mmCIF file of C-alpha atoms in Angstrom:
data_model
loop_
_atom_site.group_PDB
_atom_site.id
_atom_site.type_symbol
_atom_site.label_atom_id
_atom_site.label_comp_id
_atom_site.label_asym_id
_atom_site.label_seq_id
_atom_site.Cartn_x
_atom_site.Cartn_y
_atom_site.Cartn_z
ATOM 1 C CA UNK A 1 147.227 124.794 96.425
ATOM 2 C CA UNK A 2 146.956 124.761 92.298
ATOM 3 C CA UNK A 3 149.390 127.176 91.011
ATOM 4 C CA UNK A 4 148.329 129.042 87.225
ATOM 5 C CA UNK A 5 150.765 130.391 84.486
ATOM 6 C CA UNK A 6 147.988 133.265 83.681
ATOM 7 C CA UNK A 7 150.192 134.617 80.592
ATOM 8 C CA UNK A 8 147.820 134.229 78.175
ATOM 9 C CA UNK A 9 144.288 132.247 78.408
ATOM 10 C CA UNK A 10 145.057 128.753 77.817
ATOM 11 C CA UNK A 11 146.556 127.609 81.459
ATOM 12 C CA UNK A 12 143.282 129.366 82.883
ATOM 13 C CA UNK A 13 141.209 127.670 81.073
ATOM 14 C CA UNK A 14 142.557 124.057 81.881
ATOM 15 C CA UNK A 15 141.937 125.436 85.103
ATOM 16 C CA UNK A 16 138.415 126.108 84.722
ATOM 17 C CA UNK A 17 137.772 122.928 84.283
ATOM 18 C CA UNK A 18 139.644 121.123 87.110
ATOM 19 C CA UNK A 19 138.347 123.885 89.562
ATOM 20 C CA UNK A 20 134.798 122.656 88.400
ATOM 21 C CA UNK A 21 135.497 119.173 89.559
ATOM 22 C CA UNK A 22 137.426 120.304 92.699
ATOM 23 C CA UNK A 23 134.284 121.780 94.062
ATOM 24 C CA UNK A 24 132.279 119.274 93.035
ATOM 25 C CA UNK A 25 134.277 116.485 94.789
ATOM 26 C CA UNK A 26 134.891 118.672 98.128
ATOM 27 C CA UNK A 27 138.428 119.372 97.839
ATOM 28 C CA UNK A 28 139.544 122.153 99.311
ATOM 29 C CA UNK A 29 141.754 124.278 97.186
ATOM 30 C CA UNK A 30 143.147 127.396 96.778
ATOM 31 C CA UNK A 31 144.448 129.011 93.466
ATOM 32 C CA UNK A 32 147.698 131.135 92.375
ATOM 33 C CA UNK A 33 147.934 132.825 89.484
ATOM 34 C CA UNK A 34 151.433 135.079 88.326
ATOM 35 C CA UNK A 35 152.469 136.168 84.702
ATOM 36 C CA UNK A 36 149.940 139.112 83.974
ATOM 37 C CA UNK A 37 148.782 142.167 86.023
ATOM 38 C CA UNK A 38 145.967 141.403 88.512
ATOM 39 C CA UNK A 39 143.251 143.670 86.522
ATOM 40 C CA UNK A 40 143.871 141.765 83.443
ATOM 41 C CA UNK A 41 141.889 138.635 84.272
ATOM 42 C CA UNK A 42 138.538 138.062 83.108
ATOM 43 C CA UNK A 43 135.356 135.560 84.042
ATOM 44 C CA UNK A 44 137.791 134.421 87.316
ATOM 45 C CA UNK A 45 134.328 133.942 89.525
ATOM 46 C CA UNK A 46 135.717 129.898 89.313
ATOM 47 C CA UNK A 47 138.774 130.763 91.809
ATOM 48 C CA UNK A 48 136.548 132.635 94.725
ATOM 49 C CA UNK A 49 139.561 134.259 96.556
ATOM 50 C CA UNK A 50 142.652 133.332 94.251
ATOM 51 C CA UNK A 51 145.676 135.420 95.126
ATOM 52 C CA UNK A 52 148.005 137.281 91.977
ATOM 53 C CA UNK A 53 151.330 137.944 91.577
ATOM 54 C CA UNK A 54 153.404 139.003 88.759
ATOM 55 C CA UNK A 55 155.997 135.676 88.385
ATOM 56 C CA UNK A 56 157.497 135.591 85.099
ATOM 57 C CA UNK A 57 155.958 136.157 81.600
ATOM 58 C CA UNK A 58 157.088 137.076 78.032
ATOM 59 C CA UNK A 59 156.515 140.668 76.306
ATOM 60 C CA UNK A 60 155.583 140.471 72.691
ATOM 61 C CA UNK A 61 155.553 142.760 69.985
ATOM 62 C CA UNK A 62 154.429 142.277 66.157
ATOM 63 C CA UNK A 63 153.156 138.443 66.869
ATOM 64 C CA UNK A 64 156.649 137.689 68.544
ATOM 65 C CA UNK A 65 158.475 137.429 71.996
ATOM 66 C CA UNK A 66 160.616 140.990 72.440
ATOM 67 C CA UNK A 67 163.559 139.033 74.114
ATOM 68 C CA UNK A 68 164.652 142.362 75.270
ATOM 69 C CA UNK A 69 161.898 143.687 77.016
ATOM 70 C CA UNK A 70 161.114 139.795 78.472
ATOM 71 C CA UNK A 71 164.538 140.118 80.209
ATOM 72 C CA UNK A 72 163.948 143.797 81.413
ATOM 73 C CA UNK A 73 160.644 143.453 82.717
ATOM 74 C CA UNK A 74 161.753 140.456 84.343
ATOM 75 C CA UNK A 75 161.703 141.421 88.189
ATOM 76 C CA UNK A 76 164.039 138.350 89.454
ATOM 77 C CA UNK A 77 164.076 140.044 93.160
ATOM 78 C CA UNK A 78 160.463 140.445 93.436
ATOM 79 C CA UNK A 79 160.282 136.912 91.859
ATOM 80 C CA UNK A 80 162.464 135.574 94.781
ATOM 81 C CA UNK A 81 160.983 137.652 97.236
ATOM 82 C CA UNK A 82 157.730 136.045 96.274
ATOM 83 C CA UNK A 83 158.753 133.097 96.238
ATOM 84 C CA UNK A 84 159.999 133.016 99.888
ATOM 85 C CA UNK A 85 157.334 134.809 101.169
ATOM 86 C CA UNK A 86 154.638 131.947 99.880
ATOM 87 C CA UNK A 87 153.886 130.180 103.197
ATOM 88 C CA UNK A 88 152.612 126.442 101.983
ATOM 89 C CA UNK A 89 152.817 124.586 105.517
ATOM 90 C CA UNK A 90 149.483 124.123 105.848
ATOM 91 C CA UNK A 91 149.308 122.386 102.217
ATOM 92 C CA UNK A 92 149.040 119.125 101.486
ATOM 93 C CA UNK A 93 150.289 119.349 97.977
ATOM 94 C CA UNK A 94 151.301 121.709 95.239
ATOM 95 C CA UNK A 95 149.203 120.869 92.036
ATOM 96 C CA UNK A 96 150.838 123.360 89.585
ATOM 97 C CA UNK A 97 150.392 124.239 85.972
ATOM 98 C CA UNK A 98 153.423 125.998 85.019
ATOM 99 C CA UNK A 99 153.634 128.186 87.632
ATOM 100 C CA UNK A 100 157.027 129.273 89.001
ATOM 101 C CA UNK A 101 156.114 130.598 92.396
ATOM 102 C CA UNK A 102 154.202 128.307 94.317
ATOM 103 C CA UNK A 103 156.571 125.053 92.329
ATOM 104 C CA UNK A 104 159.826 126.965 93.612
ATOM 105 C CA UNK A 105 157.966 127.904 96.963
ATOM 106 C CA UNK A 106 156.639 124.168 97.848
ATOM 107 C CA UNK A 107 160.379 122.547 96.280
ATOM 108 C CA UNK A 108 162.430 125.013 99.314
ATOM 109 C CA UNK A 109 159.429 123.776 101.906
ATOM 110 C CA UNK A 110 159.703 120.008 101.182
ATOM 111 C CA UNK A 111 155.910 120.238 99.772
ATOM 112 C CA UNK A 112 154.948 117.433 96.763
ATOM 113 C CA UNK A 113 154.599 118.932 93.463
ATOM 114 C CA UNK A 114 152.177 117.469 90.828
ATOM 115 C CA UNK A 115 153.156 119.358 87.887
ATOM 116 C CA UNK A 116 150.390 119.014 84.956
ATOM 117 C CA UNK A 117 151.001 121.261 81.952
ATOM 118 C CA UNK A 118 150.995 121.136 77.964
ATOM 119 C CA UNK A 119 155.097 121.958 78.643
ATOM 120 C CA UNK A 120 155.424 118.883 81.054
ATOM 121 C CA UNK A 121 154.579 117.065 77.810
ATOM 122 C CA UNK A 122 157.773 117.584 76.302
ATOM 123 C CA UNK A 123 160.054 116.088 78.728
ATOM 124 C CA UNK A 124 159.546 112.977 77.557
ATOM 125 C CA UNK A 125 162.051 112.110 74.083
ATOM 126 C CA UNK A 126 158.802 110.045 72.793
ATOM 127 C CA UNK A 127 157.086 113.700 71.921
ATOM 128 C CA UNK A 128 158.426 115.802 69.101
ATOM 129 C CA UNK A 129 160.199 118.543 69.369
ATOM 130 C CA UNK A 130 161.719 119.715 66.516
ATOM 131 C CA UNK A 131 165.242 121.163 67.845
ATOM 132 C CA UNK A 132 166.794 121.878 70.792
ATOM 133 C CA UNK A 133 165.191 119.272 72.579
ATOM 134 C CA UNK A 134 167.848 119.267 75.559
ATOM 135 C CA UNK A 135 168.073 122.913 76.240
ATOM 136 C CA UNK A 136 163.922 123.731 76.222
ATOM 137 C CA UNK A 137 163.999 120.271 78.470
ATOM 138 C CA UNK A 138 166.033 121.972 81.106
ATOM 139 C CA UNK A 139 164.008 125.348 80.666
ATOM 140 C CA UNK A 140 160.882 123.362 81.831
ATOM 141 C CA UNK A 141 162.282 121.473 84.878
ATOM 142 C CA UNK A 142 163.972 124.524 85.991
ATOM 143 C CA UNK A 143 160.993 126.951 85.533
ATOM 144 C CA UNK A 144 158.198 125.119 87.451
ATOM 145 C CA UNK A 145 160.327 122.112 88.942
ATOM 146 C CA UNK A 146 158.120 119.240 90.399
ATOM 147 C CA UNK A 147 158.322 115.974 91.781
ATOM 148 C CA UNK A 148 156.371 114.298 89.621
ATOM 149 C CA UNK A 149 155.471 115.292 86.262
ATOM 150 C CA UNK A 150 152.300 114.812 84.440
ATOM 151 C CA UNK A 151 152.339 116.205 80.515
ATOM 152 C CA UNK A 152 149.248 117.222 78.597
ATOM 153 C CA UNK A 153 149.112 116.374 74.946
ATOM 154 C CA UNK A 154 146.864 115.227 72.004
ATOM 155 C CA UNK A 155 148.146 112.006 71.529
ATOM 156 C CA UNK A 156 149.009 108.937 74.065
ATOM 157 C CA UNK A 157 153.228 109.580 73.222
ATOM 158 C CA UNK A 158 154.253 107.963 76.934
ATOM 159 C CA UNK A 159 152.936 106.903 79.981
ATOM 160 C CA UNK A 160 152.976 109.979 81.646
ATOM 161 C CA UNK A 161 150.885 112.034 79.198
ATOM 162 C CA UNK A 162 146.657 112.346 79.199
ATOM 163 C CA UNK A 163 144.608 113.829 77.168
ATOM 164 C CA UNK A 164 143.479 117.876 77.435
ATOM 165 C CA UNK A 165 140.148 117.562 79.584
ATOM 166 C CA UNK A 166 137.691 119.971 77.434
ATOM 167 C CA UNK A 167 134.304 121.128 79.435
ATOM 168 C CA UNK A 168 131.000 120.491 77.646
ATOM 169 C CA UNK A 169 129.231 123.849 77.227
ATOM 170 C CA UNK A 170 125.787 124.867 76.408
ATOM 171 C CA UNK A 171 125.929 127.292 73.349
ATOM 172 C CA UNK A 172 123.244 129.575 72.097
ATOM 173 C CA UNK A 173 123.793 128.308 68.820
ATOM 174 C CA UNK A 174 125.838 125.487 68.183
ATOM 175 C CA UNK A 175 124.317 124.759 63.870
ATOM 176 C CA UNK A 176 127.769 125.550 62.439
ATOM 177 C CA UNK A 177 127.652 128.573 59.762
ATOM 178 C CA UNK A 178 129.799 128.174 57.231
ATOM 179 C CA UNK A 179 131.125 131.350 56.363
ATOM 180 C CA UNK A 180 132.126 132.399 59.633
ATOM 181 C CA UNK A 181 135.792 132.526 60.826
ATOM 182 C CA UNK A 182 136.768 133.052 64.795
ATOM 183 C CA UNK A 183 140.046 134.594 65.101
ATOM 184 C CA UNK A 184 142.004 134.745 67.952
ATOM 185 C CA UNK A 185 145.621 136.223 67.744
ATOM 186 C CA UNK A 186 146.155 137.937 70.717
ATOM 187 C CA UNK A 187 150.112 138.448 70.148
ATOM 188 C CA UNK A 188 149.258 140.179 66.932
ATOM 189 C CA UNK A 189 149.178 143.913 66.403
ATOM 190 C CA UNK A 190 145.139 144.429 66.103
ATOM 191 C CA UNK A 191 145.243 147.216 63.388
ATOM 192 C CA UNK A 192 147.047 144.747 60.977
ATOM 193 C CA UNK A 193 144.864 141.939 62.035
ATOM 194 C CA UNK A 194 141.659 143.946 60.505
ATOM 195 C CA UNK A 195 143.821 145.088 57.438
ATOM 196 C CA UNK A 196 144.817 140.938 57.141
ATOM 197 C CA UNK A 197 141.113 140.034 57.290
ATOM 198 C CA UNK A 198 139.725 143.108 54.939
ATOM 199 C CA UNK A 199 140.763 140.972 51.612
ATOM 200 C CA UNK A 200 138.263 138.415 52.570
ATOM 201 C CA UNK A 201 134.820 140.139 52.568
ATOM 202 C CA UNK A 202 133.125 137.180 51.940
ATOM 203 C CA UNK A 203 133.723 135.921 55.360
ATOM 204 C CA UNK A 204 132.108 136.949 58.317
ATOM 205 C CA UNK A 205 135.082 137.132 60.945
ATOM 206 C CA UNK A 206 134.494 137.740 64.804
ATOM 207 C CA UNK A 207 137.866 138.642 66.105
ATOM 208 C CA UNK A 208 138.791 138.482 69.994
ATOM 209 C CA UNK A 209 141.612 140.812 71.269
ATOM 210 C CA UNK A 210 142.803 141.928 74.084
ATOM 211 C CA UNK A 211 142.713 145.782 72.161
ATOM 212 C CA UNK A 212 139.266 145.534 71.326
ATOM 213 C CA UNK A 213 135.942 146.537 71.932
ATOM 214 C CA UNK A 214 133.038 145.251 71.021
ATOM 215 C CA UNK A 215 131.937 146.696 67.200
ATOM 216 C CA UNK A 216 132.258 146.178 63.603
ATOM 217 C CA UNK A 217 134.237 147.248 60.518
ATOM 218 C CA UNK A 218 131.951 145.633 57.609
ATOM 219 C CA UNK A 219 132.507 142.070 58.094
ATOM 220 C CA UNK A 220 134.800 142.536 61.002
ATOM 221 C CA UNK A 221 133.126 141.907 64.220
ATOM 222 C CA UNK A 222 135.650 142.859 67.070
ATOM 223 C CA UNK A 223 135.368 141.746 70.201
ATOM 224 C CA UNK A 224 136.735 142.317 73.781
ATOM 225 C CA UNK A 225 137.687 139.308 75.798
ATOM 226 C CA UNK A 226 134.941 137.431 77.201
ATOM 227 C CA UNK A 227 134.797 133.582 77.590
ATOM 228 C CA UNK A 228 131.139 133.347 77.128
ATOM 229 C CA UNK A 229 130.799 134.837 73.940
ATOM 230 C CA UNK A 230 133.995 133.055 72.942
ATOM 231 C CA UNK A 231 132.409 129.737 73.365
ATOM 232 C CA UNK A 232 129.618 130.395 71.517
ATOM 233 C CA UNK A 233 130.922 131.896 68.358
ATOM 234 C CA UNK A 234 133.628 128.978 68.669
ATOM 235 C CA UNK A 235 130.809 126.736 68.743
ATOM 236 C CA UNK A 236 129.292 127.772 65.106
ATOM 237 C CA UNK A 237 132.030 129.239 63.524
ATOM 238 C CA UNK A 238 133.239 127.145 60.231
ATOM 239 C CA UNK A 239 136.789 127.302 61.247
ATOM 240 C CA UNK A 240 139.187 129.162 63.717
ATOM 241 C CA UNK A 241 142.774 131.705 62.715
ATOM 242 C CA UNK A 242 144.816 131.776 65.804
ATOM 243 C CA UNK A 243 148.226 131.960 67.296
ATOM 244 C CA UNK A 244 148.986 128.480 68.300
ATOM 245 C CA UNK A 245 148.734 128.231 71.919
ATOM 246 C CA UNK A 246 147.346 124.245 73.015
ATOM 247 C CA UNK A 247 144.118 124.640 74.198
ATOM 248 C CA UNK A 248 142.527 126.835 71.569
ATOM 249 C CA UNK A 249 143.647 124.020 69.385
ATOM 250 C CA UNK A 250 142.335 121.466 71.345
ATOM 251 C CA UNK A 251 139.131 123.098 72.038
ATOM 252 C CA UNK A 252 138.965 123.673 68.130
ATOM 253 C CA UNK A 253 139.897 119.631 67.713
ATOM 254 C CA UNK A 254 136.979 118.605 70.145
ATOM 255 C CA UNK A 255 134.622 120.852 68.285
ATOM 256 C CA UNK A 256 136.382 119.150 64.411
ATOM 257 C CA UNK A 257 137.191 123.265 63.245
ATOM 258 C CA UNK A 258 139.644 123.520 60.745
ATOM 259 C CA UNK A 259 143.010 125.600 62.168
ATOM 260 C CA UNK A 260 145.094 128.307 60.554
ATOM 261 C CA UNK A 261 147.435 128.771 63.102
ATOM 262 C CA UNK A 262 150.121 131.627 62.916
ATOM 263 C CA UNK A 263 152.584 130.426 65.774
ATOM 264 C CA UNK A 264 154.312 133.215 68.259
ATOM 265 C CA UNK A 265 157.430 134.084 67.098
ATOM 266 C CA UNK A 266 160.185 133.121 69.034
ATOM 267 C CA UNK A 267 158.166 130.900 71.423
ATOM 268 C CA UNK A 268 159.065 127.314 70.987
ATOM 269 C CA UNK A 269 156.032 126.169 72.546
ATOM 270 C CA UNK A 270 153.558 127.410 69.991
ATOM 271 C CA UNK A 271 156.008 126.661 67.413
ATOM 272 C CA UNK A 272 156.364 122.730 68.145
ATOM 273 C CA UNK A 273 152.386 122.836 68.502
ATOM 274 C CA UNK A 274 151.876 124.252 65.149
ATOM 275 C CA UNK A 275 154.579 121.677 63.367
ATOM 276 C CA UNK A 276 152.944 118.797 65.185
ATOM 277 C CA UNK A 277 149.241 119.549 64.264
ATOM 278 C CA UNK A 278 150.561 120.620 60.597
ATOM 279 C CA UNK A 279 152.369 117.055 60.580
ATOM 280 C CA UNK A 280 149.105 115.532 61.976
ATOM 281 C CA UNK A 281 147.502 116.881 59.050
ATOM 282 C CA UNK A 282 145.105 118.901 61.521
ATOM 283 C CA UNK A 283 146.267 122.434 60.496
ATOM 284 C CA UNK A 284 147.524 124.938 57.984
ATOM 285 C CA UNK A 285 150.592 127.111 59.255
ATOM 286 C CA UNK A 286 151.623 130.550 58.332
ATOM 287 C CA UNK A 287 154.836 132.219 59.591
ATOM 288 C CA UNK A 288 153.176 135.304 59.209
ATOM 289 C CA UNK A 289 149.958 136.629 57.993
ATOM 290 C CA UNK A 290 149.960 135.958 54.934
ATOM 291 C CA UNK A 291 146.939 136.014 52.134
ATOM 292 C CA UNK A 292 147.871 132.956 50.442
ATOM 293 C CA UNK A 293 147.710 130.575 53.244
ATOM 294 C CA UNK A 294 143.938 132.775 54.220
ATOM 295 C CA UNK A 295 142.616 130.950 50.151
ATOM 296 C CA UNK A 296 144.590 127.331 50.561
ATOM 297 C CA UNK A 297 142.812 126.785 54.132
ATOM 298 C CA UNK A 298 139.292 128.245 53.128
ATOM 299 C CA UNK A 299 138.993 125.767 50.895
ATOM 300 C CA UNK A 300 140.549 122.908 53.048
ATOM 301 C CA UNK A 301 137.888 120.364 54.588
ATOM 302 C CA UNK A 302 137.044 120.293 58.136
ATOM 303 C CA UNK A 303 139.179 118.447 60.973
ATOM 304 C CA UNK A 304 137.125 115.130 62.328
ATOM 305 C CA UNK A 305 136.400 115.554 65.614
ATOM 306 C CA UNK A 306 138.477 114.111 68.701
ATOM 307 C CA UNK A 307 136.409 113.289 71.448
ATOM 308 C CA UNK A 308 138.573 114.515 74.018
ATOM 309 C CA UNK A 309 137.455 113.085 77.670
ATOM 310 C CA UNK A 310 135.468 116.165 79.819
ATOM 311 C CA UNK A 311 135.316 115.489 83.357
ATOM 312 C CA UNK A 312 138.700 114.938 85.301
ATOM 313 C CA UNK A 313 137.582 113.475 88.372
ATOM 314 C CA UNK A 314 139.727 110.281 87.433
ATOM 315 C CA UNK A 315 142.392 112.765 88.050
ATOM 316 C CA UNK A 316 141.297 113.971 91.239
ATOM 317 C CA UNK A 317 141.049 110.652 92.594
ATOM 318 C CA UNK A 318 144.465 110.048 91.441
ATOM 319 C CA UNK A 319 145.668 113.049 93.287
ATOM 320 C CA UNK A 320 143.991 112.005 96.329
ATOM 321 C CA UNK A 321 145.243 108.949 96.401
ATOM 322 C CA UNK A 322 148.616 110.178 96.813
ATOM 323 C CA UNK A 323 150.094 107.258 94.306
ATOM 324 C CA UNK A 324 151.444 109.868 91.680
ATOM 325 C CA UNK A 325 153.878 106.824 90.525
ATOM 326 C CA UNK A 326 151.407 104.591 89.356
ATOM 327 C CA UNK A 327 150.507 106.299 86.170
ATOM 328 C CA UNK A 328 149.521 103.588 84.459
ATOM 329 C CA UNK A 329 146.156 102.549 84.994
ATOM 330 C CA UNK A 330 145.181 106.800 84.841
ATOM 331 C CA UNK A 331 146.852 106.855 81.497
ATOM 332 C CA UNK A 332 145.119 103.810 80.231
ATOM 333 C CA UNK A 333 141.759 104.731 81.732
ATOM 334 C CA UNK A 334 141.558 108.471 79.826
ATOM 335 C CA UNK A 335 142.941 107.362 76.434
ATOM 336 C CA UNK A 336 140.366 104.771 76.376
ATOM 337 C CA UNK A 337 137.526 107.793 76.478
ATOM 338 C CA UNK A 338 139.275 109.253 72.577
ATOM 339 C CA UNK A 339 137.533 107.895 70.190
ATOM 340 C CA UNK A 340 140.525 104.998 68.741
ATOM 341 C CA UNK A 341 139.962 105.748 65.225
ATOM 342 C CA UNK A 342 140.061 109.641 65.459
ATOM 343 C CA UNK A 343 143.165 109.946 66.723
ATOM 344 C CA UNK A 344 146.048 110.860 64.944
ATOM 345 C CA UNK A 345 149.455 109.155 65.875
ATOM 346 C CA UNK A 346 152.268 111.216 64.017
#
């Protein structure tokens, strides 16, 4: 069973991939998803029969969390209701990207759990993490717990981390205009994202939302949420505005887009990402949206690209071995596939 964090688009997308490989290989899997409402996934034809439920998630309001409304809409008896309910005797393994239900379900059933997630990353002192280290350390083993943890990150910090595997994808039209901005802040209020990106007529911005539908406002191209036409403005655009949620970024890294990333509020995930791409020198941060920060990154040079390693089936194999202590030699072997002299150690 692979278990999903679905709040937001970046856990899915990780997922895409891997489920690509799964099928390819002949492992039978099913898929999980909790932390949005069922009829708010998109392009989920990669999961056949995957199952929803509503785990745990964050509310956000004005580009940060609403730590109120998080904790009311929190549902703990339906969470542990779900949780129990989760039969998983008939599973091999649990491989589980942040995903409380089926890592709490498969912990109470004696199931293995293979936890791989951007958050996994951070358990580790080696990574940065800018404050609070111990308390979000105990958030992330006690939110998905697993038995053996694998983190996702951009750089080789310990033995225990590999790179983010990024799909190769045929685009329409992949020459790179210059002018052209993608923007993707989905946390943001969508009114005052077109009123941000009004000052800047000279840019062409296509801006995905989850409030949108597809038209334009001048130079404003809004768009609803659709991974295909995603991938190909990503593909051409001359650089990308977004919250800063990890695979966006590393999708944007692979392709060598410059980043203006305006972190969540509140969410120490994005926030750590944004400081360590800023300190990386791969990124221009803004606390808020802010015009300034817009004119310092258009004129800021474009990232060089990170050839970030595509095809997981290394990983597969690993899981099927069933020797999830010997992370050594996977480690070592998808490292060796980024590009030595593009990579950025902070």
């Amino acid at each position: 069973m692979y278990g999903i964090q679905g709040t937001g688009n970046g856990h899915i997308t990780r997922a895409r991939v891997m489920a690509t490989t799964f099928k390819a290989l002949g492992v039978d899997v099913d898929y999980v998803f909790s932390g949005r409402k069922e009829q708010d996934y998109f392009d989920m034809d990669d999961f056949a029969d995957y199952r929803a439920f509503r785990g745990l998630s964050f509310t956000s309001k004005s580009g940060q969390v609403d730590s109120f409304k998080t904790l009311k809409n929190a549902r703990p008896l339906q969470l542990i209701k779900d949780i129990k309910n989760l039969d998983l005797r008939h599973y091999d393994l649990v491989f589980n990207d942040f995903e409380p239900i089926t890592a709490w379900a498969a912990k109470q059933q004696g199931i293995p759990v293979i936890g791989m997630s951007h958050q996994a990353a951070f358990l580790s002192d080696k990574v940065p993490m800018f404050g609070r280290a111990f308390f979000r350390r105990a958030l992330i083993r006690n939110y998905a717990p697993a038995s053996v943890y694998l983190g996702v990150h951009w750089q080789p910090y310990a033995e225990n981390i590999i790179p983010p595997f990024i799909a190769n994808h045929h685009h329409d039209n992949p020459v790179m205009v210059e002018n052209k901005v993608l923007v993707y802040l989905p946390f943001e209020n969508l009114d005052s994202v077109v009123e941000y990106l009004k000052d800047f007529p000279e840019r062409e911005f296509y801006c995905y939302h989850p409030d949108a539908q597809d038209c334009s406002i001048g130079n404003i191209h809004l768009r609803a949420p659709s991974r295909v036409g995603f991938l190909n403005d990503l593909a051409n655009a001359g650089g990308v505005i977004g919250n800063a949620g990890f695979e966006l970024a590393s999708e944007a890294l692979q392709l060598g887009k410059k980043l203006l990333l305006k972190p969540l509020g509140k969410q120490f995930e994005q926030g750590i990402n944004a400081q360590t791409l800023l300190s990386m020198g791969a990124a221009h941060v803004m606390s808020y949206l802010n015009p300034n920060a817009m004119d310092d990154w258009l004129q800021s040079p474009q990232n060089k690209k990170l050839n970030f390693p595509s095809d997981p089936a290394p990983l597969v194999d690993w899981l099927q071995k069933k020797q999830w202590e010997k992370l050594d030699q996977l480690h070592k072997h998808l490292w060796q596939q980024v590009d030595l002299e593009q990579k950025l150690i902070v």
